Short mmCIF file of C-alpha atoms in Angstrom, two decimals:
data_model
loop_
_atom_site.label_atom_id
_atom_site.label_comp_id
_atom_site.label_asym_id
_atom_site.label_seq_id
_atom_site.Cartn_x
_atom_site.Cartn_y
_atom_site.Cartn_z
CA UNK A 1 -6.35 -2.72 8.88
CA UNK A 2 -8.39 0.23 7.64
CA UNK A 3 -5.30 2.44 7.73
CA UNK A 4 -6.06 6.15 8.06
CA UNK A 5 -9.72 7.15 7.94
CA UNK A 6 -11.15 10.67 7.78
CA UNK A 7 -14.62 12.08 8.24
CA UNK A 8 -16.49 13.85 6.79
CA UNK A 9 -15.57 13.45 3.12
CA UNK A 10 -17.06 16.79 2.19
CA UNK A 11 -18.44 19.77 4.08
CA UNK A 12 -19.74 23.23 3.31
CA UNK A 13 -19.36 25.83 6.05
CA UNK A 14 -20.53 29.41 6.35
CA UNK A 15 -18.01 32.06 7.33
CA UNK A 16 -17.57 32.10 11.11
CA UNK A 17 -18.86 28.57 11.70
CA UNK A 18 -16.75 25.97 13.42
CA UNK A 19 -16.17 22.30 12.78
CA UNK A 20 -13.96 19.37 13.65
CA UNK A 21 -12.33 17.17 11.07
CA UNK A 22 -11.88 13.66 12.38
CA UNK A 23 -8.89 11.41 11.74
CA UNK A 24 -8.33 7.89 13.04
CA UNK A 25 -5.57 5.37 12.39
CA UNK A 26 -5.46 1.71 13.41
CA UNK A 27 -1.76 1.08 12.78
CA UNK A 28 -0.62 2.10 16.28
CA UNK A 29 1.55 4.87 14.85
CA UNK A 30 2.80 7.48 17.29
CA UNK A 31 3.27 10.19 14.68
CA UNK A 32 0.26 11.85 13.04
CA UNK A 33 -0.05 14.86 10.75
CA UNK A 34 -2.56 17.27 9.26
CA UNK A 35 -1.97 18.82 5.84
CA UNK A 36 -3.95 21.07 3.57
CA UNK A 37 -3.76 21.01 -0.20
CA UNK A 38 -5.05 23.90 -2.26
CA UNK A 39 -6.06 23.29 -5.90
CA UNK A 40 -3.07 22.46 -8.09
CA UNK A 41 -0.66 22.85 -5.21
CA UNK A 42 1.41 20.65 -2.96
CA UNK A 43 0.84 19.71 0.67
CA UNK A 44 1.34 22.16 3.50
CA UNK A 45 1.73 20.94 7.07
CA UNK A 46 -0.73 22.42 9.56
CA UNK A 47 -0.02 20.53 12.80
CA UNK A 48 1.60 17.30 13.83
CA UNK A 49 1.83 15.06 16.87
CA UNK A 50 4.59 12.72 17.99
CA UNK A 51 2.39 10.91 20.47
CA UNK A 52 -0.66 11.16 22.69
CA UNK A 53 -0.70 14.45 24.55
CA UNK A 54 1.97 16.08 22.34
CA UNK A 55 1.25 18.41 19.43
CA UNK A 56 3.28 20.96 17.52
CA UNK A 57 2.75 23.58 14.84
CA UNK A 58 3.62 23.05 11.22
CA UNK A 59 4.00 25.54 8.42
CA UNK A 60 0.44 26.96 8.39
CA UNK A 61 -1.17 26.55 11.85
CA UNK A 62 -3.11 29.83 12.07
CA UNK A 63 -6.87 29.33 12.32
CA UNK A 64 -6.59 25.70 13.42
CA UNK A 65 -6.28 23.74 16.63
CA UNK A 66 -5.54 20.09 17.35
CA UNK A 67 -5.62 17.68 20.24
CA UNK A 68 -4.23 14.17 20.72
CA UNK A 69 -5.84 12.40 23.62
CA UNK A 70 -5.32 8.90 22.21
CA UNK A 71 -2.84 7.23 19.87
CA UNK A 72 -5.59 6.50 17.36
CA UNK A 73 -7.31 9.89 17.02
CA UNK A 74 -6.02 13.27 15.89
CA UNK A 75 -8.91 15.73 15.30
CA UNK A 76 -8.41 19.10 13.62
CA UNK A 77 -10.58 21.99 14.80
CA UNK A 78 -11.55 25.10 12.83
CA UNK A 79 -13.01 27.68 15.20
CA UNK A 80 -14.00 30.56 12.90
CA UNK A 81 -14.10 29.35 9.33
CA UNK A 82 -12.80 31.74 6.68
CA UNK A 83 -12.88 31.48 2.86
CA UNK A 84 -9.08 31.09 2.91
CA UNK A 85 -9.60 27.75 4.64
CA UNK A 86 -11.35 26.31 1.62
CA UNK A 87 -9.10 23.39 0.78
CA UNK A 88 -8.67 19.64 0.90
CA UNK A 89 -7.41 18.38 4.24
CA UNK A 90 -5.35 15.23 4.57
CA UNK A 91 -4.45 13.38 7.71
CA UNK A 92 -1.46 11.05 7.80
CA UNK A 93 0.28 8.72 10.21
CA UNK A 94 3.88 7.68 10.16
CA UNK A 95 5.84 4.50 10.71
CA UNK A 96 8.97 4.40 12.87
CA UNK A 97 11.07 4.43 9.67
CA UNK A 98 9.49 7.67 8.45
CA UNK A 99 7.02 6.54 5.78
CA UNK A 100 3.76 8.50 6.01
CA UNK A 101 0.40 7.01 5.04
CA UNK A 102 -2.42 9.34 4.08
CA UNK A 103 -6.16 9.26 4.55
CA UNK A 104 -8.64 9.90 1.71
CA UNK A 105 -9.09 13.58 2.57
CA UNK A 106 -11.86 15.97 3.61
CA UNK A 107 -13.00 18.58 1.12
CA UNK A 108 -14.00 21.82 2.83
CA UNK A 109 -15.75 24.73 1.18
CA UNK A 110 -16.22 27.93 3.18
CA UNK A 111 -18.75 30.36 1.77
CA UNK B 1 14.24 26.34 5.05
CA UNK B 2 14.66 23.18 3.07
CA UNK B 3 13.41 23.09 -0.48
CA UNK B 4 12.81 20.25 -2.86
CA UNK B 5 12.92 20.92 -6.57
CA UNK B 6 10.96 18.36 -8.53
CA UNK B 7 11.15 18.11 -12.30
CA UNK B 8 9.61 18.04 -14.71
CA UNK B 9 6.46 19.82 -13.57
CA UNK B 10 4.42 17.93 -16.15
CA UNK B 11 4.86 15.26 -18.79
CA UNK B 12 2.64 14.17 -21.65
CA UNK B 13 3.76 10.83 -23.06
CA UNK B 14 2.59 8.02 -25.27
CA UNK B 15 1.44 4.78 -23.73
CA UNK B 16 4.33 2.33 -23.58
CA UNK B 17 7.03 4.95 -23.12
CA UNK B 18 9.32 5.07 -20.12
CA UNK B 19 9.16 8.01 -17.73
CA UNK B 20 11.80 9.61 -15.51
CA UNK B 21 11.38 12.29 -12.89
CA UNK B 22 13.65 13.55 -10.16
CA UNK B 23 13.95 15.62 -7.05
CA UNK B 24 16.91 17.61 -5.82
CA UNK B 25 17.45 19.19 -2.45
CA UNK B 26 19.65 21.92 -1.06
CA UNK B 27 20.33 19.75 1.99
CA UNK B 28 20.77 16.11 2.93
CA UNK B 29 17.90 13.74 3.59
CA UNK B 30 17.95 10.37 5.35
CA UNK B 31 14.70 9.15 3.85
CA UNK B 32 13.20 9.65 0.41
CA UNK B 33 9.59 8.78 -0.35
CA UNK B 34 7.67 8.74 -3.62
CA UNK B 35 3.89 9.16 -3.72
CA UNK B 36 1.21 9.10 -6.39
CA UNK B 37 -1.98 11.11 -6.08
CA UNK B 38 -5.02 10.42 -8.24
CA UNK B 39 -7.67 13.15 -8.69
CA UNK B 40 -9.84 13.43 -5.60
CA UNK B 41 -7.74 10.97 -3.61
CA UNK B 42 -5.06 11.09 -0.97
CA UNK B 43 -1.38 10.47 -1.81
CA UNK B 44 -0.46 6.79 -1.95
CA UNK B 45 3.03 5.68 -0.99
CA UNK B 46 4.80 4.01 -3.91
CA UNK B 47 8.38 3.51 -2.77
CA UNK B 48 10.37 4.33 0.37
CA UNK B 49 14.17 4.69 0.32
CA UNK B 50 16.32 4.67 3.45
CA UNK B 51 19.96 4.34 2.34
CA UNK B 52 22.18 6.38 0.04
CA UNK B 53 22.60 4.53 -3.24
CA UNK B 54 19.59 2.31 -2.61
CA UNK B 55 17.70 1.19 -5.70
CA UNK B 56 14.20 -0.16 -5.07
CA UNK B 57 11.53 -1.45 -7.44
CA UNK B 58 7.78 -1.79 -7.12
CA UNK B 59 6.45 -3.44 -10.27
CA UNK B 60 7.18 -1.12 -13.18
CA UNK B 61 8.41 1.59 -10.83
CA UNK B 62 12.02 1.98 -9.81
CA UNK B 63 13.39 4.64 -7.49
CA UNK B 64 16.90 5.48 -6.38
CA UNK B 65 18.30 7.30 -3.37
CA UNK B 66 21.12 9.47 -4.67
CA UNK B 67 24.66 8.92 -3.42
CA UNK B 68 24.96 12.54 -2.31
CA UNK B 69 21.69 12.12 -0.30
CA UNK B 70 20.47 15.32 -1.96
CA UNK B 71 18.52 13.76 -4.79
CA UNK B 72 16.24 10.93 -5.81
CA UNK B 73 14.88 9.56 -9.07
CA UNK B 74 11.71 7.73 -10.02
CA UNK B 75 11.41 5.78 -13.25
CA UNK B 76 8.25 4.23 -14.67
CA UNK B 77 8.71 1.68 -17.42
CA UNK B 78 6.21 0.88 -20.17
CA UNK B 79 3.66 3.45 -19.06
CA UNK B 80 -0.05 2.64 -19.15
CA UNK B 81 -3.10 4.93 -18.94
CA UNK B 82 -3.66 4.23 -15.23
CA UNK B 83 -0.23 5.77 -14.49
CA UNK B 84 -1.88 9.15 -14.99
CA UNK B 85 -1.72 11.28 -11.85
CA UNK B 86 0.55 13.54 -9.86
CA UNK B 87 3.76 12.11 -8.46
CA UNK B 88 5.31 13.70 -5.38
CA UNK B 89 8.72 13.18 -3.88
CA UNK B 90 9.25 13.80 -0.17
CA UNK B 91 12.35 13.87 1.96
CA UNK B 92 12.97 13.62 5.68
CA UNK B 93 16.14 14.52 7.51
CA UNK B 94 17.46 13.12 10.75
CA UNK B 95 16.72 16.22 12.78
CA UNK B 96 13.03 16.67 12.10
CA UNK B 97 9.71 14.92 12.36
CA UNK B 98 8.39 16.43 9.16
CA UNK B 99 8.50 15.68 5.47
CA UNK B 100 9.48 18.21 2.85
CA UNK B 101 7.49 17.72 -0.35
CA UNK B 102 8.40 18.45 -3.93
CA UNK B 103 6.02 20.41 -6.09
CA UNK B 104 4.81 17.35 -7.97
CA UNK B 105 5.07 15.99 -11.50
CA UNK B 106 1.80 15.75 -13.40
CA UNK B 107 1.89 12.73 -15.71
CA UNK B 108 -0.47 12.38 -18.63
CA UNK B 109 -0.48 9.24 -20.80
CA UNK B 110 -1.94 9.15 -24.27
CA UNK B 111 -3.40 5.75 -25.18
#
């Protein structure tokens, strides 16, 4: 199993541009999550999904959108990039017992 | 909302020393998780705890789920340079689908 994979690893965006961060898991987990981590800080939950077709907001959802059309994929969409969205983004999936497994992250710089 | 207090915030120790860190919560959790994050990487799950009083080991790491269900401890024995990183605790309660993360303990090991 590859676990949780994320693409791209790094991206530079101009203010106002849009992009989609991809996340895929091959563990057949129903639960998936998107977090952001600012330098020297902990993880903040952006959105999560408990299964295909179901998504819900986390702590910091503003400026982001998600979709969950399949069990494997959980893309995160930034529509109008802002400097405040410069961060490292982590995707995770969760087992039925609650343990979350994280991807390697996407580093985003908005200039 | 729920808060997790993780201490210490940072530790600078000599190689070979034992390390202890802990997390305390204002409310009860049903699951405690401990993660390690290396620079530029995603958090990696070290130990998962599911029962009050549970003591679980993973090599030189040992973690305990507190009897009150409001705290957890992580011990590292005979530290080595590759133990350097940030350690996060995370708790999940029965009512939610989300993890609450501690602020992290930054561990530095002097060879």
